[in-house]
Tab-separated table of C-alpha atoms in Angstrom:
chain	number	residue	atom	x	y	z
A	160	MET	CA	17.088	-69.226	-149.064
A	161	GLU	CA	14.062	-71.182	-147.419
A	162	LYS	CA	10.934	-69.794	-146.625
A	163	GLU	CA	10.740	-68.815	-142.924
A	164	ILE	CA	7.932	-70.458	-141.442
A	165	CYS	CA	5.901	-68.310	-139.023
A	166	LYS	CA	4.786	-70.323	-135.668
A	167	LYS	CA	0.987	-69.293	-134.441
A	168	TRP	CA	0.874	-67.587	-131.156
A	169	SER	CA	1.526	-70.407	-128.305
A	170	PHE	CA	-0.990	-68.503	-125.891
A	171	ARG	CA	-4.842	-68.033	-125.609
A	172	GLY	CA	-7.211	-66.523	-123.319
A	173	ASN	CA	-8.909	-68.594	-120.648
A	174	GLU	CA	-12.091	-69.353	-122.329
A	175	LYS	CA	-14.321	-69.598	-118.787
A	176	LEU	CA	-13.644	-65.776	-118.739
A	177	ASN	CA	-15.262	-64.851	-122.204
A	178	ILE	CA	-18.447	-63.048	-121.473
A	179	ASN	CA	-21.015	-60.881	-123.345
A	180	THR	CA	-19.826	-57.256	-122.639
A	181	THR	CA	-23.783	-56.073	-123.071
A	182	ASP	CA	-24.370	-58.671	-119.808
A	183	THR	CA	-22.246	-56.182	-117.825
A	184	ILE	CA	-23.343	-53.080	-116.262
A	185	GLY	CA	-20.277	-51.190	-117.528
A	186	GLY	CA	-21.000	-52.905	-121.227
A	187	THR	CA	-24.585	-52.053	-121.013
A	188	LEU	CA	-24.205	-48.514	-120.223
A	189	TYR	CA	-21.405	-48.028	-122.746
A	190	TRP	CA	-23.884	-49.435	-125.370
A	191	LEU	CA	-26.733	-47.345	-124.268
A	192	ARG	CA	-24.995	-44.173	-124.237
A	193	LYS	CA	-23.538	-44.894	-127.526
A	194	THR	CA	-26.971	-45.145	-128.666
A	195	CYS	CA	-27.965	-41.860	-127.378
A	196	GLY	CA	-24.934	-40.453	-129.159
A	197	ASP	CA	-25.912	-41.538	-132.402
A	198	ASN	CA	-29.445	-40.089	-132.288
A	199	GLU	CA	-30.307	-36.835	-133.387
A	200	ASP	CA	-31.992	-35.622	-130.265
A	201	GLU	CA	-30.739	-32.176	-128.720
A	202	ARG	CA	-32.494	-32.830	-125.239
A	203	PRO	CA	-29.971	-33.323	-122.433
A	204	LEU	CA	-29.083	-37.197	-121.454
A	205	ILE	CA	-31.161	-38.203	-118.392
A	206	PRO	CA	-28.919	-41.017	-117.017
A	207	LEU	CA	-31.357	-42.788	-114.590
A	208	SER	CA	-29.485	-45.722	-114.640
A	209	ASN	CA	-26.466	-44.118	-113.291
A	210	GLY	CA	-24.861	-45.544	-110.121
A	211	ASP	CA	-22.494	-42.677	-109.112
A	212	PRO	CA	-24.256	-39.700	-107.644
A	213	ALA	CA	-21.375	-37.317	-106.986
A	214	ILE	CA	-21.306	-36.336	-110.574
A	215	PHE	CA	-24.658	-34.108	-109.705
A	216	PRO	CA	-24.261	-31.085	-108.224
A	217	CYS	CA	-26.605	-31.445	-105.713
A	218	PHE	CA	-24.733	-34.531	-104.502
A	219	ARG	CA	-21.291	-32.900	-104.638
A	220	THR	CA	-18.772	-34.569	-102.354
A	221	SER	CA	-18.406	-33.227	-98.955
A	222	LEU	CA	-15.887	-30.214	-98.980
A	223	VAL	CA	-14.485	-31.746	-95.688
A	224	ALA	CA	-14.083	-34.933	-97.623
A	225	GLU	CA	-12.263	-33.369	-100.332
A	226	ALA	CA	-9.979	-31.156	-98.173
A	227	ALA	CA	-9.062	-34.416	-96.185
A	228	VAL	CA	-7.717	-35.415	-99.554
A	229	VAL	CA	-5.866	-32.555	-100.248
A	230	HIS	CA	-4.514	-32.286	-96.701
A	231	ALA	CA	-3.133	-35.774	-96.972
A	232	LEU	CA	-1.599	-35.177	-100.656
A	233	GLN	CA	0.348	-32.004	-99.422
A	234	SER	CA	1.524	-33.380	-96.349
A	235	ALA	CA	3.908	-35.809	-97.908
A	236	GLN	CA	3.445	-38.319	-95.345
A	237	PHE	CA	1.610	-40.654	-97.340
A	238	ASN	CA	3.646	-40.665	-100.937
A	239	THR	CA	5.218	-43.781	-100.174
A	240	TYR	CA	4.429	-47.429	-100.463
A	241	CYS	CA	1.844	-48.718	-97.702
A	242	PRO	CA	0.913	-51.831	-95.918
A	243	PHE	CA	-1.458	-53.872	-98.594
A	244	PHE	CA	-4.142	-54.307	-95.937
A	245	GLY	CA	-4.420	-50.546	-95.491
A	246	MET	CA	-2.923	-47.731	-93.378
A	247	LEU	CA	-3.138	-47.510	-89.626
A	248	PRO	CA	-5.031	-44.118	-89.264
A	249	ALA	CA	-7.257	-45.218	-91.885
A	250	ARG	CA	-7.978	-48.493	-90.271
A	251	ARG	CA	-8.097	-47.233	-86.712
A	252	ALA	CA	-10.701	-44.481	-87.888
A	253	VAL	CA	-12.715	-47.045	-89.779
A	254	ALA	CA	-12.856	-49.649	-86.494
A	255	GLU	CA	-13.728	-46.319	-84.321
A	256	TYR	CA	-16.595	-45.308	-86.376
A	257	LEU	CA	-17.929	-48.979	-86.550
A	258	SER	CA	-17.548	-49.709	-82.932
A	259	LYS	CA	-20.009	-46.863	-82.239
A	260	ASP	CA	-22.729	-49.340	-83.464
A	261	LEU	CA	-21.793	-52.346	-82.082
A	262	PRO	CA	-21.768	-54.201	-78.280
A	263	TYR	CA	-17.855	-54.816	-78.700
A	264	LYS	CA	-14.996	-52.719	-80.033
A	265	ILE	CA	-13.557	-53.834	-83.069
A	266	SER	CA	-9.543	-53.035	-83.536
A	267	ASP	CA	-7.722	-51.750	-86.322
A	268	ASP	CA	-6.371	-55.182	-87.170
A	269	ASP	CA	-9.840	-56.386	-87.671
A	270	VAL	CA	-10.340	-54.070	-90.552
A	271	TYR	CA	-8.810	-54.638	-94.125
A	272	MET	CA	-8.726	-51.828	-96.583
A	273	THR	CA	-9.381	-52.166	-100.194
A	274	LEU	CA	-9.653	-49.902	-103.276
A	275	GLY	CA	-13.291	-50.050	-103.591
A	276	CYS	CA	-15.655	-52.818	-103.772
A	277	THR	CA	-14.824	-54.168	-106.347
A	278	GLN	CA	-11.260	-55.081	-104.700
A	279	ALA	CA	-12.940	-56.092	-101.551
A	280	ILE	CA	-15.137	-58.868	-103.694
A	281	GLU	CA	-12.039	-59.799	-105.187
A	282	VAL	CA	-10.251	-60.375	-102.059
A	283	ILE	CA	-12.620	-62.601	-100.133
A	284	VAL	CA	-13.931	-64.443	-103.311
A	285	THR	CA	-10.406	-65.395	-103.848
A	286	VAL	CA	-9.882	-66.213	-100.017
A	287	LEU	CA	-13.010	-68.486	-100.336
A	288	ALA	CA	-12.298	-70.164	-103.577
A	289	SER	CA	-10.912	-73.689	-102.281
A	290	PRO	CA	-11.771	-76.523	-104.801
A	291	GLY	CA	-15.226	-77.493	-104.823
A	292	ALA	CA	-16.567	-74.681	-102.800
A	293	ASN	CA	-19.510	-72.801	-103.726
A	294	ILE	CA	-21.516	-69.140	-102.700
A	295	LEU	CA	-24.804	-68.100	-102.134
A	296	LEU	CA	-25.655	-64.782	-104.176
A	297	PRO	CA	-28.585	-62.819	-104.287
A	298	LYS	CA	-30.734	-62.548	-107.460
A	299	PRO	CA	-31.170	-59.415	-108.477
A	300	GLY	CA	-27.799	-58.297	-106.989
A	301	PHE	CA	-24.534	-57.060	-108.120
A	302	PRO	CA	-22.598	-59.102	-111.311
A	303	THR	CA	-18.904	-58.576	-110.031
A	304	PHE	CA	-19.731	-61.097	-107.637
A	305	GLU	CA	-20.325	-63.501	-110.397
A	306	ALA	CA	-17.474	-62.352	-112.770
A	307	ARG	CA	-15.041	-62.569	-109.843
A	308	CYS	CA	-16.542	-66.243	-108.918
A	309	ALA	CA	-15.967	-67.079	-112.536
A	310	PHE	CA	-12.462	-65.954	-112.405
A	311	SER	CA	-11.745	-67.468	-109.271
A	312	ASP	CA	-13.344	-70.786	-110.202
A	313	LEU	CA	-15.898	-70.399	-107.297
A	314	GLU	CA	-19.441	-71.815	-107.999
A	315	TYR	CA	-22.067	-69.582	-107.241
A	316	ARG	CA	-25.779	-70.160	-106.567
A	317	HIS	CA	-28.734	-67.711	-106.719
A	318	PHE	CA	-31.445	-67.209	-104.448
A	319	ASP	CA	-34.271	-65.033	-104.970
A	320	LEU	CA	-35.291	-61.659	-103.249
A	321	LEU	CA	-39.073	-61.807	-103.260
A	322	PRO	CA	-40.790	-58.707	-104.597
A	323	ASP	CA	-44.162	-59.631	-102.974
A	324	LYS	CA	-42.446	-59.845	-99.638
A	325	GLY	CA	-40.640	-56.434	-99.602
A	326	TRP	CA	-37.619	-57.738	-101.342
A	327	GLU	CA	-36.589	-60.463	-98.446
A	328	MET	CA	-34.183	-63.052	-99.144
A	329	ASP	CA	-35.950	-66.369	-99.724
A	330	LEU	CA	-34.947	-68.053	-96.335
A	331	ASP	CA	-36.290	-71.493	-97.609
A	332	ALA	CA	-34.385	-71.374	-101.088
A	333	ILE	CA	-31.134	-70.650	-99.071
A	334	GLU	CA	-31.445	-73.752	-96.641
A	335	ALA	CA	-32.370	-75.517	-99.846
A	336	LEU	CA	-29.349	-74.250	-101.879
A	337	ALA	CA	-26.681	-74.775	-99.266
A	338	ASP	CA	-24.909	-77.881	-98.895
A	339	GLU	CA	-21.713	-79.244	-97.547
A	340	ASN	CA	-19.412	-77.183	-99.638
A	341	THR	CA	-21.065	-73.791	-99.184
A	342	VAL	CA	-18.724	-71.496	-97.870
A	343	ALA	CA	-20.622	-67.806	-97.624
A	344	ILE	CA	-23.841	-66.225	-98.464
A	345	VAL	CA	-23.857	-62.439	-99.991
A	346	VAL	CA	-26.413	-60.078	-97.725
A	347	ILE	CA	-26.674	-56.520	-99.431
A	348	ASN	CA	-27.856	-54.232	-97.092
A	349	PRO	CA	-29.282	-51.481	-98.005
A	350	GLY	CA	-30.487	-53.750	-100.854
A	351	ALA	CA	-28.839	-52.394	-104.644
A	352	PRO	CA	-30.458	-52.852	-106.689
A	353	CYS	CA	-34.054	-53.176	-104.797
A	354	GLY	CA	-33.781	-50.380	-102.670
A	355	VAL	CA	-35.001	-52.163	-99.635
A	356	VAL	CA	-33.485	-52.116	-96.165
A	357	PHE	CA	-33.882	-55.644	-94.635
A	358	SER	CA	-35.439	-55.589	-90.626
A	359	TYR	CA	-33.562	-56.666	-87.650
A	360	ASP	CA	-35.975	-59.752	-87.584
A	361	HIS	CA	-35.121	-60.852	-91.174
A	362	LEU	CA	-31.519	-60.022	-90.791
A	363	LYS	CA	-31.601	-62.146	-87.354
A	364	LYS	CA	-33.285	-65.161	-89.197
A	365	VAL	CA	-30.360	-64.928	-91.856
A	366	ALA	CA	-27.674	-64.693	-89.134
A	367	GLU	CA	-29.142	-68.008	-87.426
A	368	ILE	CA	-29.630	-69.704	-90.947
A	369	ALA	CA	-25.644	-69.069	-91.673
A	370	ARG	CA	-24.557	-69.969	-87.913
A	371	LYS	CA	-26.620	-73.425	-88.605
A	372	LEU	CA	-24.836	-74.046	-91.771
A	373	GLY	CA	-21.526	-72.885	-90.834
A	374	ILE	CA	-21.131	-70.669	-93.303
A	375	VAL	CA	-19.438	-66.832	-93.377
A	376	VAL	CA	-22.073	-63.926	-94.253
A	377	ILE	CA	-20.649	-61.246	-96.881
A	378	SER	CA	-22.572	-58.125	-95.497
A	379	ASP	CA	-22.218	-55.517	-98.124
A	380	GLU	CA	-22.678	-52.268	-96.382
A	381	ALA	CA	-22.304	-49.141	-97.255
A	382	ALA	CA	-9.700	-41.056	-97.226
A	383	LEU	CA	-10.658	-41.717	-93.826
A	384	PRO	CA	-9.999	-39.911	-90.260
A	385	GLN	CA	-10.948	-36.759	-91.057
A	386	ILE	CA	-13.814	-37.659	-93.690
A	387	LEU	CA	-15.290	-39.890	-90.941
A	388	HIS	CA	-14.670	-37.605	-87.565
A	389	ASP	CA	-15.100	-34.166	-89.062
A	390	THR	CA	-17.880	-34.571	-92.042
A	391	GLU	CA	-20.769	-32.694	-90.555
A	392	LYS	CA	-23.900	-34.379	-89.786
A	393	GLU	CA	-25.961	-32.024	-91.752
A	394	TYR	CA	-24.071	-33.267	-95.089
A	395	PHE	CA	-25.487	-36.333	-94.617
A	396	ALA	CA	-28.797	-35.581	-93.208
A	397	ASN	CA	-29.015	-33.240	-96.556
A	398	CYS	CA	-27.968	-36.470	-98.988
A	399	ILE	CA	-30.683	-38.625	-97.408
A	400	ASN	CA	-33.284	-35.990	-97.763
A	401	LEU	CA	-32.707	-35.522	-101.437
A	402	MET	CA	-32.642	-39.335	-101.897
A	403	ARG	CA	-35.784	-39.589	-100.116
A	404	LYS	CA	-37.141	-36.572	-102.324
A	405	GLY	CA	-36.159	-38.781	-105.308
A	406	ALA	CA	-37.302	-41.993	-104.024
A	407	ASN	CA	-41.129	-40.369	-103.529
A	408	ILE	CA	-41.284	-38.733	-106.958
A	409	LEU	CA	-40.198	-41.617	-108.733
A	410	TYR	CA	-42.698	-43.848	-106.732
A	411	ASP	CA	-45.334	-41.475	-107.405
A	412	ARG	CA	-44.769	-40.869	-111.163
A	413	ILE	CA	-44.423	-44.459	-112.002
A	414	LYS	CA	-48.431	-44.980	-110.827
A	415	GLU	CA	-48.472	-42.762	-114.143
A	416	ILE	CA	-47.345	-45.145	-116.317
A	417	PRO	CA	-49.588	-48.644	-117.213
A	418	CYS	CA	-46.758	-50.735	-118.438
A	419	ILE	CA	-44.666	-50.483	-115.122
A	420	THR	CA	-44.865	-51.066	-111.581
A	421	CYS	CA	-43.089	-50.366	-108.451
A	422	PRO	CA	-43.798	-52.934	-105.899
A	423	GLN	CA	-42.276	-50.916	-102.803
A	424	LYS	CA	-41.257	-47.566	-102.624
A	425	PRO	CA	-37.419	-47.551	-102.036
A	426	GLU	CA	-36.104	-47.420	-98.245
A	427	GLY	CA	-32.360	-47.175	-99.037
A	428	ALA	CA	-29.253	-47.351	-101.354
A	429	ILE	CA	-29.901	-45.580	-104.778
A	430	PHE	CA	-31.976	-47.880	-107.303
A	431	VAL	CA	-35.087	-49.039	-107.447
A	432	MET	CA	-36.595	-52.135	-109.564
A	433	VAL	CA	-39.869	-51.636	-111.183
A	434	LYS	CA	-41.473	-54.429	-113.250
A	435	LEU	CA	-42.245	-54.234	-117.192
A	436	ASP	CA	-45.413	-55.259	-118.917
A	437	PRO	CA	-44.092	-55.559	-122.608
A	438	SER	CA	-47.649	-57.147	-123.641
A	439	LEU	CA	-49.076	-53.614	-122.959
A	440	LEU	CA	-46.811	-51.990	-125.571
A	441	GLU	CA	-46.408	-52.336	-129.612
A	442	ASP	CA	-42.818	-53.330	-130.944
A	443	ILE	CA	-41.243	-53.654	-127.482
A	444	ASP	CA	-39.800	-57.508	-126.909
A	445	ASP	CA	-38.487	-57.477	-123.206
A	446	ASP	CA	-36.406	-54.922	-121.120
A	447	VAL	CA	-33.416	-54.782	-123.018
A	448	ASP	CA	-35.497	-53.907	-126.062
A	449	PHE	CA	-37.321	-51.157	-123.955
A	450	CYS	CA	-34.135	-49.904	-122.595
A	451	TYR	CA	-32.700	-49.535	-126.056
A	452	LYS	CA	-35.424	-47.977	-127.980
A	453	LEU	CA	-35.947	-45.468	-124.901
A	454	ALA	CA	-32.212	-44.524	-125.252
A	455	LYS	CA	-32.434	-44.044	-128.922
A	456	GLU	CA	-35.968	-41.677	-128.811
A	457	GLU	CA	-35.729	-39.781	-125.661
A	458	SER	CA	-31.806	-40.135	-124.675
A	459	VAL	CA	-32.931	-41.580	-121.214
A	460	ILE	CA	-30.868	-44.282	-119.929
A	461	LEU	CA	-32.502	-47.213	-118.001
A	462	MET	CA	-30.662	-50.235	-116.718
A	463	PRO	CA	-32.012	-53.429	-118.078
A	464	GLY	CA	-33.088	-55.924	-114.921
A	465	VAL	CA	-31.373	-59.297	-117.051
A	466	VAL	CA	-27.918	-57.197	-116.359
A	467	VAL	CA	-28.771	-57.563	-112.539
A	468	GLY	CA	-30.191	-61.094	-112.894
A	469	VAL	CA	-33.990	-60.408	-113.092
A	470	LYS	CA	-35.226	-60.364	-116.837
A	471	GLY	CA	-38.398	-58.133	-117.081
A	472	TRP	CA	-37.330	-55.700	-114.864
A	473	LEU	CA	-36.026	-52.395	-114.913
A	474	ARG	CA	-33.238	-50.406	-112.391
A	475	PHE	CA	-34.200	-47.075	-111.620
A	476	CYS	CA	-31.357	-44.831	-109.972
A	477	TYR	CA	-33.357	-42.008	-108.056
A	478	ALA	CA	-30.095	-39.749	-106.789
A	479	ILE	CA	-30.409	-37.584	-109.648
A	480	GLU	CA	-31.317	-33.816	-109.603
A	481	ALA	CA	-35.182	-33.512	-108.840
A	482	PRO	CA	-36.005	-31.764	-111.844
A	483	ASP	CA	-33.705	-33.987	-114.311
A	484	LEU	CA	-35.672	-36.577	-112.399
A	485	GLU	CA	-39.171	-35.384	-113.249
A	486	ASP	CA	-38.049	-34.702	-116.808
A	487	GLY	CA	-36.927	-38.077	-117.113
A	488	ILE	CA	-40.113	-39.764	-116.059
A	489	ASP	CA	-41.984	-37.253	-118.752
A	490	ARG	CA	-40.108	-39.042	-121.358
A	491	ILE	CA	-40.782	-42.392	-120.033
A	492	LYS	CA	-44.322	-41.850	-120.103
A	493	ALA	CA	-44.466	-40.055	-123.604
A	494	PHE	CA	-42.713	-42.900	-124.781
A	495	CYS	CA	-44.450	-45.652	-123.466
A	496	GLN	CA	-47.756	-43.951	-124.577
A	497	ARG	CA	-46.620	-43.760	-128.174
A	498	HIS	CA	-45.855	-47.272	-127.988
A	499	ALA	CA	-49.015	-48.453	-126.169
A	500	LYS	CA	-51.115	-50.961	-127.847
A	501	GLN	CA	-53.931	-49.825	-129.531
A	502	THR	CA	-56.193	-51.615	-127.448
A	503	HIS	CA	-55.242	-49.946	-124.451
A	504	ILE	CA	-55.915	-46.277	-123.535
A	505	LYS	CA	-53.038	-43.988	-124.245
A	506	ASP	CA	-53.701	-40.654	-122.459
A	507	HIS	CA	-53.952	-42.154	-119.118
């Protein structure tokens, strides 16, 4: 009997999509949390990298929103397949809500519903990804855009957000980067991860440039009929006050730590970028090394800036319980004092 010859697998993955998981937000968070889990620190983990405030009791989802989801489930009216672009009551609610701040009315046909922003990015990038096209993305920004562009074979080009100008978009760079194949520009406002809220004048200039270039503006801005109509204004006001308090605590306390600086107090979103100066620290090479050793020694998780496109920076999330934020900053301060070079005063 002849020996059977096994044929090699005839499929292989798309090599263009191979990425280092530690270069993604999710992969980096997993790596840092695992680092905390491997240490012997009995103190609670302080997740200053977290982008999901609802895990904290002070940011619990509105009871109106919870009740609306329960009601929709129990009504038995929505347990079937729905249109892929969203159900009419939800689209109509969004159209009515957005029309309040516009000089014209949006109809439900203008609204396309997706399962979160990740799917929205997937849809819009897929639509725009014609052969040879390119898209302009902010740096720092949201890595999902780059990942989806790579998947769709859409070239992306980065323009800088300028920290010395309040993280405004580099308008000159936008015009220089664009060519006849540019199809869109992404604007994130409020600006995650920098915490900036762009002024009307700045956004108007961006719109004028987009009109001049003939490109689409993809505006990334912050279930539905009952949630939008019935949620008390006090709920939103309370969330804003909590975030304002966190932003003030972070901005003021950062000044106590010589090796990190915050160029601007956050105005919106839930994140802020701070500049790291590793030259003031012993055995800290860069932002990734800083975050790894901080997690290992202090059980505090920060996001290295390189993950969102800017090496040498750190991304903080201030949408967290105030006592935890204070504790986290205390630990970061202790970490920096412990690693401070001897030529610098440690008891700053």
